[in-house]
PDB file of C-alpha atoms in Angstrom:
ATOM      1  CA  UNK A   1     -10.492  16.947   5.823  1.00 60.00           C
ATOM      2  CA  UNK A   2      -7.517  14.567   7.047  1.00 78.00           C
ATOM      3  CA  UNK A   3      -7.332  11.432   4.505  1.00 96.00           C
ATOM      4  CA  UNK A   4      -5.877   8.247   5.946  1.00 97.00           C
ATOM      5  CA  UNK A   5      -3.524   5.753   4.082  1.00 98.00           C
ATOM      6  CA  UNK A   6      -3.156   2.169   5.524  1.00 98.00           C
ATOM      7  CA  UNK A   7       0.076   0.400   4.366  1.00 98.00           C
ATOM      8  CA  UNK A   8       0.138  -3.203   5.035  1.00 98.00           C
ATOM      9  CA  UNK A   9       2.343  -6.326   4.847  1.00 98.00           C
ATOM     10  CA  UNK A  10       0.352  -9.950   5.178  1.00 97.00           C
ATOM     11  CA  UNK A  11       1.230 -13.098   4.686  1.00 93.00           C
ATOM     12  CA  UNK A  12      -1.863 -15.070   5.682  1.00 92.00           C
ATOM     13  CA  UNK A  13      -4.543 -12.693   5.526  1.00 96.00           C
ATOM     14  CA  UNK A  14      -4.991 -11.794   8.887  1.00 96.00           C
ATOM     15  CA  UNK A  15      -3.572  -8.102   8.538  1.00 98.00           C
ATOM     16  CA  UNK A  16      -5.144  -7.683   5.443  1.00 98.00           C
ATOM     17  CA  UNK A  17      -8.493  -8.275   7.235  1.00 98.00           C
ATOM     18  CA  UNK A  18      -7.435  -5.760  10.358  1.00 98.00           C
ATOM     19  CA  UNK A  19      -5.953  -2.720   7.680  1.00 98.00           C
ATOM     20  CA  UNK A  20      -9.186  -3.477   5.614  1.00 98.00           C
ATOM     21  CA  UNK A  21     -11.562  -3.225   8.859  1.00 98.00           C
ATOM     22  CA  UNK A  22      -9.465   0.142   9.651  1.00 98.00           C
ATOM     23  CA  UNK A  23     -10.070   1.297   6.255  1.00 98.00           C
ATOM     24  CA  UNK A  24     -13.324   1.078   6.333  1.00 97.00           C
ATOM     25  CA  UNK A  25     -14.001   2.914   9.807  1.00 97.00           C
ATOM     26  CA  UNK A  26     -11.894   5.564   8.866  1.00 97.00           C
ATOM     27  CA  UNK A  27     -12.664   5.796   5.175  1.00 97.00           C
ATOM     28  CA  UNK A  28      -9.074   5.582   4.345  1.00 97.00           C
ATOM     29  CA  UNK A  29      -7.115   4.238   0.803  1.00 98.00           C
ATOM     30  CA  UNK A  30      -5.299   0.803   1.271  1.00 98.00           C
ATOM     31  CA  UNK A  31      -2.295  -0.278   0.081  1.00 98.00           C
ATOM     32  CA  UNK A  32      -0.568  -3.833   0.058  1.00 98.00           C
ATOM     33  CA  UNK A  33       2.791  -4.341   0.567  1.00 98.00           C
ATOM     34  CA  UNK A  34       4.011  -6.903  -1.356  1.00 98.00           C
ATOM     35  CA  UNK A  35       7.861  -9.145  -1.447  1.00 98.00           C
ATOM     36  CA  UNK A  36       9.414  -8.788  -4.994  1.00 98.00           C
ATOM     37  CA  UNK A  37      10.210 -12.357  -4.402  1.00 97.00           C
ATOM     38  CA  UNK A  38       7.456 -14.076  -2.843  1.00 96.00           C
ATOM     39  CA  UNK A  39       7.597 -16.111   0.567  1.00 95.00           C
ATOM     40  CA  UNK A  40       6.460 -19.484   0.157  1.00 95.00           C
ATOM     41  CA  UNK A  41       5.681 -21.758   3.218  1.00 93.00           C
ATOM     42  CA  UNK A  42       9.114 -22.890   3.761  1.00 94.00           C
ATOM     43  CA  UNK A  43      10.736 -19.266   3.603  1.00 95.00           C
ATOM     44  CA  UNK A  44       8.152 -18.880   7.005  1.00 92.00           C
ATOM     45  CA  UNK A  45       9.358 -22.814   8.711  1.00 91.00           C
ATOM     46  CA  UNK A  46       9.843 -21.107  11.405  1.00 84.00           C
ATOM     47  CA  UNK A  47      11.606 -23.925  13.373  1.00 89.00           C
ATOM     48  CA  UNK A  48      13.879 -24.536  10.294  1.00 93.00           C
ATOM     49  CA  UNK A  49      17.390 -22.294  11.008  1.00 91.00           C
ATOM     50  CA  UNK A  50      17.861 -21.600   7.886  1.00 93.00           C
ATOM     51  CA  UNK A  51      14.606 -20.422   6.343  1.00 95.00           C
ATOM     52  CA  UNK A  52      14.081 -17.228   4.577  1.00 96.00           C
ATOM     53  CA  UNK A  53      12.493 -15.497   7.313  1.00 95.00           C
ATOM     54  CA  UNK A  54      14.824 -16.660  10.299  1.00 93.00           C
ATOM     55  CA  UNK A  55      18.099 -15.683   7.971  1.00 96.00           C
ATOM     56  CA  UNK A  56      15.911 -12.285   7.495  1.00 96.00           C
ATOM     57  CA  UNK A  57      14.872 -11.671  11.063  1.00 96.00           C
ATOM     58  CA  UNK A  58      18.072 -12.271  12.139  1.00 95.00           C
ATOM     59  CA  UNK A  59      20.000  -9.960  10.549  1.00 97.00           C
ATOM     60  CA  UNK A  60      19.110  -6.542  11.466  1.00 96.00           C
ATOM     61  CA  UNK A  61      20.665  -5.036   8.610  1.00 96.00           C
ATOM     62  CA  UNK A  62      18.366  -7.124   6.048  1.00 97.00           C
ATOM     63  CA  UNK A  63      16.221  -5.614   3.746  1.00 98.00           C
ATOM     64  CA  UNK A  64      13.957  -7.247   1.941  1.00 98.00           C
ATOM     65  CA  UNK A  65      12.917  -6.025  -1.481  1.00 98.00           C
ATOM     66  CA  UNK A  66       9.016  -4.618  -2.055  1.00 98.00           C
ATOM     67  CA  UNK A  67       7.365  -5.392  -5.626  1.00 98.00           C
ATOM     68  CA  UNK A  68       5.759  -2.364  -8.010  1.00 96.00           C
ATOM     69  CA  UNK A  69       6.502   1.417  -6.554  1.00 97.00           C
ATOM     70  CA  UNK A  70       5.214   2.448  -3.611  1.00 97.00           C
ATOM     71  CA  UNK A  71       1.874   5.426  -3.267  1.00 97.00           C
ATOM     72  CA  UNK A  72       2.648   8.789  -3.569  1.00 96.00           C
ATOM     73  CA  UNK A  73       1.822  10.099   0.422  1.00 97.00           C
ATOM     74  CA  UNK A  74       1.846  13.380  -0.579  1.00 95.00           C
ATOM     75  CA  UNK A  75      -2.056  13.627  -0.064  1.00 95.00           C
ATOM     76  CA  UNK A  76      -1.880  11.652   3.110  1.00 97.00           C
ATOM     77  CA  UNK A  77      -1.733  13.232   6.297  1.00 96.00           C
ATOM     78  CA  UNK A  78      -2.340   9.967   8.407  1.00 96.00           C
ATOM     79  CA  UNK A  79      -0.022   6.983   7.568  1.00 97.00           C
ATOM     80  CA  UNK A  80      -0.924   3.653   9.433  1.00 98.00           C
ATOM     81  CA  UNK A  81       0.984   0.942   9.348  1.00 98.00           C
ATOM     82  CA  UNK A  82       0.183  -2.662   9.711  1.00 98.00           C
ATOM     83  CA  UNK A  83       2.288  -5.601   9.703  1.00 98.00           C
ATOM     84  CA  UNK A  84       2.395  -9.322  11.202  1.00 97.00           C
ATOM     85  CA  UNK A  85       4.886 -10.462  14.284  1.00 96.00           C
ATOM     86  CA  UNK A  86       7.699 -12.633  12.934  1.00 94.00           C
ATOM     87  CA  UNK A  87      10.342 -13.388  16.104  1.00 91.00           C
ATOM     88  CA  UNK A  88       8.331 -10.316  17.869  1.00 93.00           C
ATOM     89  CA  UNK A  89       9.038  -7.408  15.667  1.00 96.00           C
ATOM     90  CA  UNK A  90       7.858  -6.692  12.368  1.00 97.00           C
ATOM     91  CA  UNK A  91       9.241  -8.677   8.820  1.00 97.00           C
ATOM     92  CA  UNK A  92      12.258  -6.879   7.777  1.00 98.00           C
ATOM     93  CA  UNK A  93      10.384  -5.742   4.621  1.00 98.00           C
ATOM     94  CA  UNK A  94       8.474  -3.220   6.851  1.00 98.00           C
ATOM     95  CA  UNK A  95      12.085  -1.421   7.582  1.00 97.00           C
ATOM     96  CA  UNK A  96      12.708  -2.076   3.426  1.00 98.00           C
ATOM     97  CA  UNK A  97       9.784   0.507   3.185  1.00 98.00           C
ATOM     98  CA  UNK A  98       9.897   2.591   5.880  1.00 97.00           C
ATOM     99  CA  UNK A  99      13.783   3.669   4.031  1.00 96.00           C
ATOM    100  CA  UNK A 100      11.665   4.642   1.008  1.00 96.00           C
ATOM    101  CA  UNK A 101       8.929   6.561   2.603  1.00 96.00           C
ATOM    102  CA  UNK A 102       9.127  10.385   3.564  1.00 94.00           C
ATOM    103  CA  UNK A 103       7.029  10.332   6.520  1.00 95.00           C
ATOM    104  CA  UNK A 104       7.937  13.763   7.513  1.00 93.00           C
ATOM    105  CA  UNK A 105       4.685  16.112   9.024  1.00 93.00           C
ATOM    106  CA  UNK A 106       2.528  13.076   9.011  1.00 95.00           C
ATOM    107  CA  UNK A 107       0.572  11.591  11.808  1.00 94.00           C
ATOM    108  CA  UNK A 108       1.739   8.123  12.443  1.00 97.00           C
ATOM    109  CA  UNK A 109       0.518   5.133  14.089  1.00 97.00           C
ATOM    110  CA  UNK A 110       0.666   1.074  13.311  1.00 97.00           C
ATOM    111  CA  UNK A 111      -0.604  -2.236  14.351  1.00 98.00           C
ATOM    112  CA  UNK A 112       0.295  -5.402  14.407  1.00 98.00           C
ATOM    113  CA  UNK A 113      -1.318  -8.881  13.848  1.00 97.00           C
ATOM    114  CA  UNK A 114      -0.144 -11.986  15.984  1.00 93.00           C
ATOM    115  CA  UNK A 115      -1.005 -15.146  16.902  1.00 85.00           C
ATOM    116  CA  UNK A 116       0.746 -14.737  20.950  1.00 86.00           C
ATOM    117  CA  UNK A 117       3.299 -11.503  20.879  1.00 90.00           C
ATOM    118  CA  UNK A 118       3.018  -8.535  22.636  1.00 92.00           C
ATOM    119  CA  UNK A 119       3.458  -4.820  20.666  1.00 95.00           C
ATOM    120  CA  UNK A 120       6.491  -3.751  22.745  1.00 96.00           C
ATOM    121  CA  UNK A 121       9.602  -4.872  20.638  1.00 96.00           C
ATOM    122  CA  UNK A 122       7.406  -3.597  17.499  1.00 96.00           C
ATOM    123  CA  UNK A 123       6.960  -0.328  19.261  1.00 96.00           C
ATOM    124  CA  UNK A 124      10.314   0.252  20.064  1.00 96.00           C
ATOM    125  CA  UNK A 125      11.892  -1.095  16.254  1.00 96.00           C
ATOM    126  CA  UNK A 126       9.173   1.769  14.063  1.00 97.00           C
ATOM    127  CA  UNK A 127       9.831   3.957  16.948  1.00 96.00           C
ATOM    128  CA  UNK A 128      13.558   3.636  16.086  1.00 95.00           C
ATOM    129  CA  UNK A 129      12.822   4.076  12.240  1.00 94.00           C
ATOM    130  CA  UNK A 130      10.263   6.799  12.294  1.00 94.00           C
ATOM    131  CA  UNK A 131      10.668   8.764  15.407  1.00 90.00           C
ATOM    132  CA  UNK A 132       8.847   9.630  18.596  1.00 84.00           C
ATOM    133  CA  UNK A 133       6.208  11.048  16.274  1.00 84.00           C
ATOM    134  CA  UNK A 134       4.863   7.078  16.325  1.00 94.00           C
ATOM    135  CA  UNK A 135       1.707   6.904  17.961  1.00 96.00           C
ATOM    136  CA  UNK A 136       1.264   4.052  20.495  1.00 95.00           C
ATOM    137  CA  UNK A 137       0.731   0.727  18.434  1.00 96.00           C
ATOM    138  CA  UNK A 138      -1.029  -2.797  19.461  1.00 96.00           C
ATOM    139  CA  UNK A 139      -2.042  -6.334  18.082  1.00 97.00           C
ATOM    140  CA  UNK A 140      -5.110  -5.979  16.889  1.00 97.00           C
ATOM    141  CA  UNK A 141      -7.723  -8.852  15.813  1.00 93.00           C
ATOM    142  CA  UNK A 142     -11.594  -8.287  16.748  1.00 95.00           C
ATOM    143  CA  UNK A 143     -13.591  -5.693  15.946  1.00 96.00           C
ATOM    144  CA  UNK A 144     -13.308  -4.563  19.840  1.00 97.00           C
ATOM    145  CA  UNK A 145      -9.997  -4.463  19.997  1.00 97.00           C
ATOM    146  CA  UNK A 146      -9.886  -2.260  16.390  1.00 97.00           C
ATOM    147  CA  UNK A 147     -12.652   0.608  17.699  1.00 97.00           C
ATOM    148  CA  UNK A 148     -10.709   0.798  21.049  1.00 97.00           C
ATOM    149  CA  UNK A 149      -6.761   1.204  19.399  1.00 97.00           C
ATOM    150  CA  UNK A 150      -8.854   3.583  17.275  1.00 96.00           C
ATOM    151  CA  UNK A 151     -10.406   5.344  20.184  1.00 95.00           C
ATOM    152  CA  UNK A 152      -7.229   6.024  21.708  1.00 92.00           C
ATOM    153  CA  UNK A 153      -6.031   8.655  19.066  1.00 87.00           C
ATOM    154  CA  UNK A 154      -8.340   8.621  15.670  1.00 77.00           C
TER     155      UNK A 154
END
């Protein structure tokens, strides 16, 4: 039997709520993502230049640090992984993790939550970092739009 693990990043609770929903369908383990030093709201001020998460964004080669130790995936065969939109890719700690993780001979495939992007840029950055392997990923927020990205490969 395949088991599912559904790594997440959120910073207001709307990807937790997806990767829980997801979870739950597919009877999969969770795990949080969490920044070693937390953001607070004006690390996110998005219209203020030099915030925490525009410096971040910004600089491709940033890499956020992750809190605790991440799962062991050796008992995984499905990895999904969720994430919100900041400037219309994922938050650079996403790319902290994905260094970490051995994804190799797992089934891939993530999601994104966002209040007006498109998947496309987010696509094509995890495609970068994990390979072609990635299955297609969207924005996800109903319950509809969650059974149909599942429908699609799951």
């Amino acid at each position: 039997m395949s088991k599912t693990l559904v790594l997440y990043f959120s910073m207001t609770g709307n990807t937790k709520r997806v990767a829980q929903k997801i979870a739950h369908r597919l009877q999969a383990d969770t795990y949080e993502i969490q920044a070693q030093v937390p953001y607070s709201q004006a690390d996110l001020t998005w219209t203020n230049d030099t915030c925490r998460a525009n410096q971040e964004q910004n600089d491709p080669k940033s890499r956020p640090a992750f809190a605790g130790s991440l799962p062991d995936l050796s008992g995984y065969d499905t990895i999904i992984i969720g994430h919100p939109i900041w400037w219309g890719i994922p938050p650079r700690i996403i790319q902290t993790v994905l260094d970490k993780l051995n994804l190799t001979g797992k089934t891939i495939a993530s999601f994104a939550t966002s209040g007006g992007s498109i998947y496309a840029q987010s696509q094509e950055l995890l495609t970068q970092e994990v390979g072609k392997n990635l299955l297609p990923g969207r924005v996800l927020s109903s319950d509809a739009s969650i059974a149909s990205w599942l429908q699609t490969w799951a």
